[in-house]
Amino acid sequence: MYSRILPREEWGRLDSIGLPLIGPPVAPDDAKIVVVEEDGEIVSMMAVIRVAHYENLWIAPKYRGNAGLVSRLMKTAKESVLSWGSKWVWGASDTPHMTDLITRLGGVKMPIDSFMIPL
């Protein structure tokens, strides 16, 4: 058994596994597929995806509810992500306000639990 990064030209080998690979928004340079093979057969795989992530939204209390401020903040945040070549950004919410904002930006709730894993 050995593990390796599967070259992009071999990603078609994963079609038989039946798992969704990586959605169209992920830039090619932001994804790697790690596989474990035995005798040339893929016996395990995992996608490793580099992502942009919106984090730590804060607004001074006297400015909360100011749509222009939020619009300005989000426009510049979006431009910063686009400058990296990313077509999407990960966003998490721990408040109803943030959930509402993400939803209004077109965010789609993911049916997962999300974790930070120390390396």
CSV table of N, CA, C and O in Angstrom, one decimal, residues 26-116:
chain,number,residue,atom,x,y,z
A,26,VAL,N,-14.5,25.3,-7.1
A,26,VAL,CA,-13.1,25.2,-6.6
A,26,VAL,C,-12.1,25.3,-7.7
A,26,VAL,O,-12.2,24.6,-8.7
A,27,ALA,N,-11.2,26.3,-7.5
A,27,ALA,CA,-10.2,26.5,-8.6
A,27,ALA,C,-9.2,25.3,-8.6
A,27,ALA,O,-8.9,24.7,-7.5
A,28,PRO,N,-8.8,24.9,-9.8
A,28,PRO,CA,-7.9,23.7,-9.9
A,28,PRO,C,-6.7,23.7,-9.0
A,28,PRO,O,-6.3,22.7,-8.4
A,29,ASP,N,-6.1,24.9,-8.8
A,29,ASP,CA,-4.9,25.0,-7.9
A,29,ASP,C,-5.2,24.9,-6.4
A,29,ASP,O,-4.3,24.8,-5.6
A,30,ASP,N,-6.5,24.9,-6.1
A,30,ASP,CA,-6.9,24.9,-4.7
A,30,ASP,C,-7.4,23.5,-4.2
A,30,ASP,O,-8.0,23.4,-3.1
A,31,ALA,N,-7.2,22.5,-5.0
A,31,ALA,CA,-7.6,21.2,-4.6
A,31,ALA,C,-6.6,20.1,-5.0
A,31,ALA,O,-5.9,20.2,-6.0
A,32,LYS,N,-6.5,19.2,-4.1
A,32,LYS,CA,-5.6,18.0,-4.3
A,32,LYS,C,-6.4,16.8,-3.9
A,32,LYS,O,-7.3,16.9,-3.0
A,33,ILE,N,-6.2,15.7,-4.5
A,33,ILE,CA,-6.9,14.4,-4.2
A,33,ILE,C,-5.8,13.5,-3.7
A,33,ILE,O,-4.8,13.2,-4.4
A,34,VAL,N,-5.9,13.1,-2.4
A,34,VAL,CA,-5.0,12.2,-1.8
A,34,VAL,C,-5.6,10.8,-1.9
A,34,VAL,O,-6.8,10.6,-1.6
A,35,VAL,N,-4.8,9.8,-2.4
A,35,VAL,CA,-5.3,8.5,-2.5
A,35,VAL,C,-4.4,7.5,-1.9
A,35,VAL,O,-3.2,7.8,-1.7
A,36,VAL,N,-4.9,6.4,-1.5
A,36,VAL,CA,-4.1,5.2,-1.0
A,36,VAL,C,-4.4,4.1,-2.1
A,36,VAL,O,-5.6,3.9,-2.4
A,37,GLU,N,-3.4,3.5,-2.6
A,37,GLU,CA,-3.5,2.5,-3.6
A,37,GLU,C,-2.8,1.2,-3.2
A,37,GLU,O,-1.8,1.2,-2.4
A,38,GLU,N,-3.4,0.1,-3.6
A,38,GLU,CA,-2.8,-1.2,-3.4
A,38,GLU,C,-2.9,-1.9,-4.8
A,38,GLU,O,-4.0,-2.1,-5.3
A,39,ASP,N,-1.7,-2.4,-5.3
A,39,ASP,CA,-1.7,-3.0,-6.6
A,39,ASP,C,-2.3,-2.2,-7.7
A,39,ASP,O,-3.1,-2.8,-8.5
A,40,GLY,N,-2.2,-0.9,-7.6
A,40,GLY,CA,-2.8,0.0,-8.6
A,40,GLY,C,-4.2,0.3,-8.5
A,40,GLY,O,-4.8,1.1,-9.2
A,41,GLU,N,-4.9,-0.3,-7.4
A,41,GLU,CA,-6.3,0.0,-7.2
A,41,GLU,C,-6.4,1.1,-6.1
A,41,GLU,O,-5.7,1.0,-5.1
A,42,ILE,N,-7.2,2.1,-6.3
A,42,ILE,CA,-7.5,3.1,-5.3
A,42,ILE,C,-8.4,2.5,-4.3
A,42,ILE,O,-9.5,2.0,-4.5
A,43,VAL,N,-7.9,2.4,-3.0
A,43,VAL,CA,-8.6,1.8,-1.9
A,43,VAL,C,-9.1,2.9,-0.9
A,43,VAL,O,-9.9,2.6,0.0
A,44,SER,N,-8.7,4.1,-1.1
A,44,SER,CA,-9.1,5.2,-0.2
A,44,SER,C,-8.8,6.5,-0.9
A,44,SER,O,-7.8,6.6,-1.6
A,45,MET,N,-9.6,7.5,-0.6
A,45,MET,CA,-9.3,8.9,-1.2
A,45,MET,C,-9.9,9.9,-0.2
A,45,MET,O,-10.8,9.7,0.5
A,46,MET,N,-9.3,11.1,-0.3
A,46,MET,CA,-9.8,12.3,0.4
A,46,MET,C,-9.4,13.5,-0.4
A,46,MET,O,-8.3,13.6,-0.9
A,47,ALA,N,-10.3,14.5,-0.5
A,47,ALA,CA,-10.0,15.7,-1.2
A,47,ALA,C,-9.5,16.7,-0.1
A,47,ALA,O,-10.0,16.7,1.0
A,48,VAL,N,-8.4,17.4,-0.5
A,48,VAL,CA,-7.9,18.5,0.4
A,48,VAL,C,-8.1,19.8,-0.4
A,48,VAL,O,-7.6,19.9,-1.5
A,49,ILE,N,-8.9,20.7,0.2
A,49,ILE,CA,-9.3,21.9,-0.5
A,49,ILE,C,-8.8,23.1,0.3
A,49,ILE,O,-9.1,23.2,1.5
A,50,ARG,N,-8.1,24.0,-0.4
A,50,ARG,CA,-7.7,25.3,0.2
A,50,ARG,C,-8.9,26.2,0.0
A,50,ARG,O,-9.4,26.4,-1.1
A,51,VAL,N,-9.3,26.9,1.1
A,51,VAL,CA,-10.5,27.7,1.0
A,51,VAL,C,-10.3,29.1,1.6
A,51,VAL,O,-9.5,29.3,2.5
A,52,ALA,N,-11.0,30.1,1.0
A,52,ALA,CA,-11.1,31.4,1.7
A,52,ALA,C,-12.2,31.2,2.7
A,52,ALA,O,-13.2,30.5,2.5
A,53,HIS,N,-12.1,32.0,3.8
A,53,HIS,CA,-13.1,31.9,4.9
A,53,HIS,C,-13.4,33.2,5.5
A,53,HIS,O,-12.4,33.9,5.9
A,54,TYR,N,-14.6,33.6,5.5
A,54,TYR,CA,-15.0,34.8,6.2
A,54,TYR,C,-15.0,34.5,7.7
A,54,TYR,O,-15.6,33.5,8.2
A,55,GLU,N,-14.4,35.3,8.5
A,55,GLU,CA,-14.2,35.1,9.9
A,55,GLU,C,-14.3,36.4,10.8
A,55,GLU,O,-13.8,37.4,10.3
A,56,ASN,N,-14.8,36.3,11.9
A,56,ASN,CA,-14.8,37.4,12.9
A,56,ASN,C,-15.5,38.7,12.5
A,56,ASN,O,-14.9,39.7,12.6
A,57,LEU,N,-16.7,38.6,11.9
A,57,LEU,CA,-17.4,39.8,11.6
A,57,LEU,C,-17.7,40.5,12.9
A,57,LEU,O,-18.3,39.9,13.9
A,58,TRP,N,-17.4,41.8,13.0
A,58,TRP,CA,-17.7,42.6,14.1
A,58,TRP,C,-18.1,44.0,13.6
A,58,TRP,O,-17.5,44.5,12.7
A,59,ILE,N,-19.1,44.6,14.3
A,59,ILE,CA,-19.5,45.9,14.0
A,59,ILE,C,-19.8,46.6,15.3
A,59,ILE,O,-20.4,46.1,16.2
A,60,ALA,N,-19.2,47.8,15.5
A,60,ALA,CA,-19.4,48.6,16.7
A,60,ALA,C,-20.9,48.8,17.0
A,60,ALA,O,-21.6,49.0,16.0
A,61,PRO,N,-21.2,48.7,18.2
A,61,PRO,CA,-22.7,48.7,18.6
A,61,PRO,C,-23.4,49.9,18.0
A,61,PRO,O,-24.6,49.7,17.5
A,62,LYS,N,-22.9,51.1,18.0
A,62,LYS,CA,-23.6,52.2,17.4
A,62,LYS,C,-23.8,52.2,15.9
A,62,LYS,O,-24.6,52.9,15.4
A,63,TYR,N,-23.1,51.3,15.2
A,63,TYR,CA,-23.2,51.2,13.8
A,63,TYR,C,-24.0,50.0,13.3
A,63,TYR,O,-24.2,49.8,12.1
A,64,ARG,N,-24.4,49.1,14.2
A,64,ARG,CA,-25.2,47.9,13.9
A,64,ARG,C,-26.5,48.3,13.2
A,64,ARG,O,-27.1,49.3,13.7
A,65,GLY,N,-26.9,47.6,12.2
A,65,GLY,CA,-28.1,47.9,11.5
A,65,GLY,C,-27.8,48.8,10.3
A,65,GLY,O,-28.8,49.1,9.6
A,66,ASN,N,-26.6,49.3,10.1
A,66,ASN,CA,-26.2,50.2,9.0
A,66,ASN,C,-26.0,49.4,7.8
A,66,ASN,O,-24.9,48.8,7.6
A,67,ALA,N,-26.9,49.3,6.9
A,67,ALA,CA,-26.8,48.4,5.7
A,67,ALA,C,-25.7,48.9,4.8
A,67,ALA,O,-25.0,48.1,4.2
A,68,GLY,N,-25.4,50.2,4.7
A,68,GLY,CA,-24.4,50.7,3.9
A,68,GLY,C,-23.0,50.3,4.4
A,68,GLY,O,-22.1,50.0,3.6
A,69,LEU,N,-22.8,50.3,5.7
A,69,LEU,CA,-21.6,49.8,6.3
A,69,LEU,C,-21.3,48.3,5.9
A,69,LEU,O,-20.2,47.9,5.5
A,70,VAL,N,-22.4,47.5,6.1
A,70,VAL,CA,-22.2,46.1,5.8
A,70,VAL,C,-22.0,45.9,4.4
A,70,VAL,O,-21.1,45.1,4.0
A,71,SER,N,-22.6,46.6,3.5
A,71,SER,CA,-22.4,46.5,2.1
A,71,SER,C,-21.0,46.8,1.7
A,71,SER,O,-20.3,46.1,0.9
A,72,ARG,N,-20.5,47.9,2.3
A,72,ARG,CA,-19.1,48.3,2.0
A,72,ARG,C,-18.1,47.2,2.5
A,72,ARG,O,-17.1,46.9,1.8
A,73,LEU,N,-18.3,46.7,3.7
A,73,LEU,CA,-17.5,45.7,4.3
A,73,LEU,C,-17.4,44.5,3.4
A,73,LEU,O,-16.4,43.9,3.1
A,74,MET,N,-18.6,44.0,3.0
A,74,MET,CA,-18.7,42.7,2.3
A,74,MET,C,-18.2,42.9,0.8
A,74,MET,O,-17.6,42.0,0.3
A,75,LYS,N,-18.4,44.1,0.2
A,75,LYS,CA,-17.8,44.3,-1.1
A,75,LYS,C,-16.3,44.2,-1.1
A,75,LYS,O,-15.7,43.5,-1.9
A,76,THR,N,-15.7,44.8,-0.1
A,76,THR,CA,-14.2,44.7,0.0
A,76,THR,C,-13.7,43.3,0.3
A,76,THR,O,-12.7,42.9,-0.2
A,77,ALA,N,-14.5,42.7,1.2
A,77,ALA,CA,-14.1,41.3,1.6
A,77,ALA,C,-14.2,40.4,0.3
A,77,ALA,O,-13.3,39.6,0.1
A,78,LYS,N,-15.3,40.6,-0.5
A,78,LYS,CA,-15.5,39.8,-1.7
A,78,LYS,C,-14.3,40.1,-2.7
A,78,LYS,O,-13.7,39.1,-3.3
A,79,GLU,N,-13.9,41.3,-2.8
A,79,GLU,CA,-12.8,41.7,-3.7
A,79,GLU,C,-11.5,41.0,-3.3
A,79,GLU,O,-10.7,40.6,-4.1
A,80,SER,N,-11.3,40.9,-2.0
A,80,SER,CA,-10.1,40.3,-1.5
A,80,SER,C,-10.1,38.8,-1.8
A,80,SER,O,-9.0,38.3,-2.2
A,81,VAL,N,-11.2,38.2,-1.7
A,81,VAL,CA,-11.3,36.7,-2.1
A,81,VAL,C,-11.1,36.5,-3.6
A,81,VAL,O,-10.3,35.7,-4.0
A,82,LEU,N,-11.7,37.4,-4.4
A,82,LEU,CA,-11.6,37.3,-5.8
A,82,LEU,C,-10.2,37.5,-6.3
A,82,LEU,O,-9.7,36.9,-7.2
A,83,SER,N,-9.4,38.4,-5.6
A,83,SER,CA,-8.1,38.7,-5.9
A,83,SER,C,-7.2,37.4,-5.8
A,83,SER,O,-6.1,37.3,-6.4
A,84,TRP,N,-7.6,36.5,-5.0
A,84,TRP,CA,-6.9,35.2,-4.9
A,84,TRP,C,-7.2,34.2,-6.0
A,84,TRP,O,-6.7,33.1,-6.1
A,85,GLY,N,-8.3,34.5,-6.8
A,85,GLY,CA,-8.7,33.6,-7.8
A,85,GLY,C,-9.8,32.7,-7.3
A,85,GLY,O,-10.3,31.8,-8.1
A,86,SER,N,-10.2,32.8,-6.1
A,86,SER,CA,-11.3,32.0,-5.6
A,86,SER,C,-12.7,32.4,-6.1
A,86,SER,O,-12.9,33.6,-6.3
A,87,LYS,N,-13.5,31.5,-6.3
A,87,LYS,CA,-14.9,31.8,-6.8
A,87,LYS,C,-15.9,31.6,-5.7
A,87,LYS,O,-17.1,31.8,-5.9
A,88,TRP,N,-15.5,31.2,-4.5
A,88,TRP,CA,-16.4,31.0,-3.4
A,88,TRP,C,-15.7,31.2,-2.1
A,88,TRP,O,-14.5,31.3,-2.1
A,89,VAL,N,-16.4,31.4,-1.0
A,89,VAL,CA,-15.8,31.6,0.3
A,89,VAL,C,-16.6,30.8,1.3
A,89,VAL,O,-17.9,30.7,1.2
A,90,TRP,N,-16.0,30.2,2.3
A,90,TRP,CA,-16.6,29.5,3.3
A,90,TRP,C,-17.0,30.5,4.4
A,90,TRP,O,-16.3,31.4,4.7
A,91,GLY,N,-18.2,30.4,4.9
A,91,GLY,CA,-18.7,31.2,6.0
A,91,GLY,C,-19.4,30.4,7.0
A,91,GLY,O,-20.2,29.5,6.7
A,92,ALA,N,-19.1,30.8,8.3
A,92,ALA,CA,-19.7,30.1,9.4
A,92,ALA,C,-20.5,31.1,10.2
A,92,ALA,O,-20.3,32.3,10.1
A,93,SER,N,-21.5,30.6,10.9
A,93,SER,CA,-22.4,31.5,11.7
A,93,SER,C,-22.6,30.9,13.1
A,93,SER,O,-22.8,29.7,13.2
A,94,ASP,N,-22.5,31.8,14.1
A,94,ASP,CA,-22.9,31.4,15.4
A,94,ASP,C,-23.9,32.3,16.0
A,94,ASP,O,-24.2,32.3,17.2
A,95,THR,N,-24.5,33.1,15.1
A,95,THR,CA,-25.6,34.0,15.6
A,95,THR,C,-26.7,34.1,14.5
A,95,THR,O,-26.4,33.9,13.3
A,96,PRO,N,-27.9,34.4,14.8
A,96,PRO,CA,-29.0,34.5,13.8
A,96,PRO,C,-28.7,35.7,12.9
A,96,PRO,O,-29.0,35.6,11.7
A,97,HIS,N,-28.0,36.7,13.4
A,97,HIS,CA,-27.7,37.9,12.5
A,97,HIS,C,-26.7,37.4,11.4
A,97,HIS,O,-26.9,37.8,10.2
A,98,MET,N,-25.7,36.7,11.7
A,98,MET,CA,-24.7,36.2,10.7
A,98,MET,C,-25.4,35.2,9.8
A,98,MET,O,-25.1,35.2,8.6
A,99,THR,N,-26.2,34.3,10.3
A,99,THR,CA,-26.9,33.4,9.4
A,99,THR,C,-27.8,34.1,8.4
A,99,THR,O,-27.8,33.8,7.2
A,100,ASP,N,-28.5,35.2,8.9
A,100,ASP,CA,-29.3,36.0,7.9
A,100,ASP,C,-28.4,36.6,6.9
A,100,ASP,O,-28.7,36.6,5.7
A,101,LEU,N,-27.3,37.2,7.3
A,101,LEU,CA,-26.4,37.9,6.3
A,101,LEU,C,-25.9,36.9,5.3
A,101,LEU,O,-25.9,37.1,4.1
A,102,ILE,N,-25.4,35.7,5.8
A,102,ILE,CA,-24.9,34.7,4.8
A,102,ILE,C,-26.0,34.2,3.9
A,102,ILE,O,-25.7,34.1,2.7
A,103,THR,N,-27.2,34.0,4.4
A,103,THR,CA,-28.3,33.6,3.5
A,103,THR,C,-28.6,34.7,2.5
A,103,THR,O,-28.8,34.4,1.3
A,104,ARG,N,-28.6,36.0,2.9
A,104,ARG,CA,-28.9,37.0,1.9
A,104,ARG,C,-27.8,37.2,0.9
A,104,ARG,O,-28.0,37.6,-0.2
A,105,LEU,N,-26.6,36.7,1.2
A,105,LEU,CA,-25.5,36.7,0.2
A,105,LEU,C,-25.5,35.5,-0.7
A,105,LEU,O,-24.6,35.4,-1.6
A,106,GLY,N,-26.5,34.7,-0.5
A,106,GLY,CA,-26.6,33.5,-1.4
A,106,GLY,C,-26.0,32.2,-0.8
A,106,GLY,O,-25.8,31.2,-1.5
A,107,GLY,N,-25.6,32.3,0.4
A,107,GLY,CA,-25.0,31.1,1.1
A,107,GLY,C,-25.9,30.0,1.2
A,107,GLY,O,-27.1,30.1,1.3
A,108,VAL,N,-25.3,28.8,1.0
A,108,VAL,CA,-26.1,27.5,1.1
A,108,VAL,C,-25.6,26.8,2.3
A,108,VAL,O,-24.4,26.5,2.5
A,109,LYS,N,-26.6,26.4,3.2
A,109,LYS,CA,-26.3,25.7,4.4
A,109,LYS,C,-25.8,24.3,4.0
A,109,LYS,O,-26.4,23.6,3.3
A,110,MET,N,-24.6,23.9,4.6
A,110,MET,CA,-24.1,22.6,4.4
A,110,MET,C,-24.6,21.6,5.4
A,110,MET,O,-24.6,22.0,6.6
A,111,PRO,N,-24.9,20.4,5.0
A,111,PRO,CA,-25.4,19.4,6.0
A,111,PRO,C,-24.2,18.7,6.7
A,111,PRO,O,-24.1,17.5,6.5
A,112,ILE,N,-23.4,19.4,7.3
A,112,ILE,CA,-22.2,18.8,8.0
A,112,ILE,C,-21.9,19.5,9.3
A,112,ILE,O,-22.5,20.5,9.7
A,113,ASP,N,-21.1,18.8,10.1
A,113,ASP,CA,-20.5,19.4,11.3
A,113,ASP,C,-19.1,19.8,10.8
A,113,ASP,O,-18.4,19.1,10.1
A,114,SER,N,-18.7,21.0,11.3
A,114,SER,CA,-17.4,21.5,10.8
A,114,SER,C,-16.4,21.6,12.0
A,114,SER,O,-16.9,21.9,13.1
A,115,PHE,N,-15.2,21.2,11.8
A,115,PHE,CA,-14.2,21.2,12.9
A,115,PHE,C,-12.9,21.8,12.5
A,115,PHE,O,-12.5,21.9,11.3
A,116,MET,N,-12.2,22.3,13.4
A,116,MET,CA,-10.8,22.8,13.3
A,116,MET,C,-9.9,21.6,13.7
A,116,MET,O,-10.0,21.2,14.9
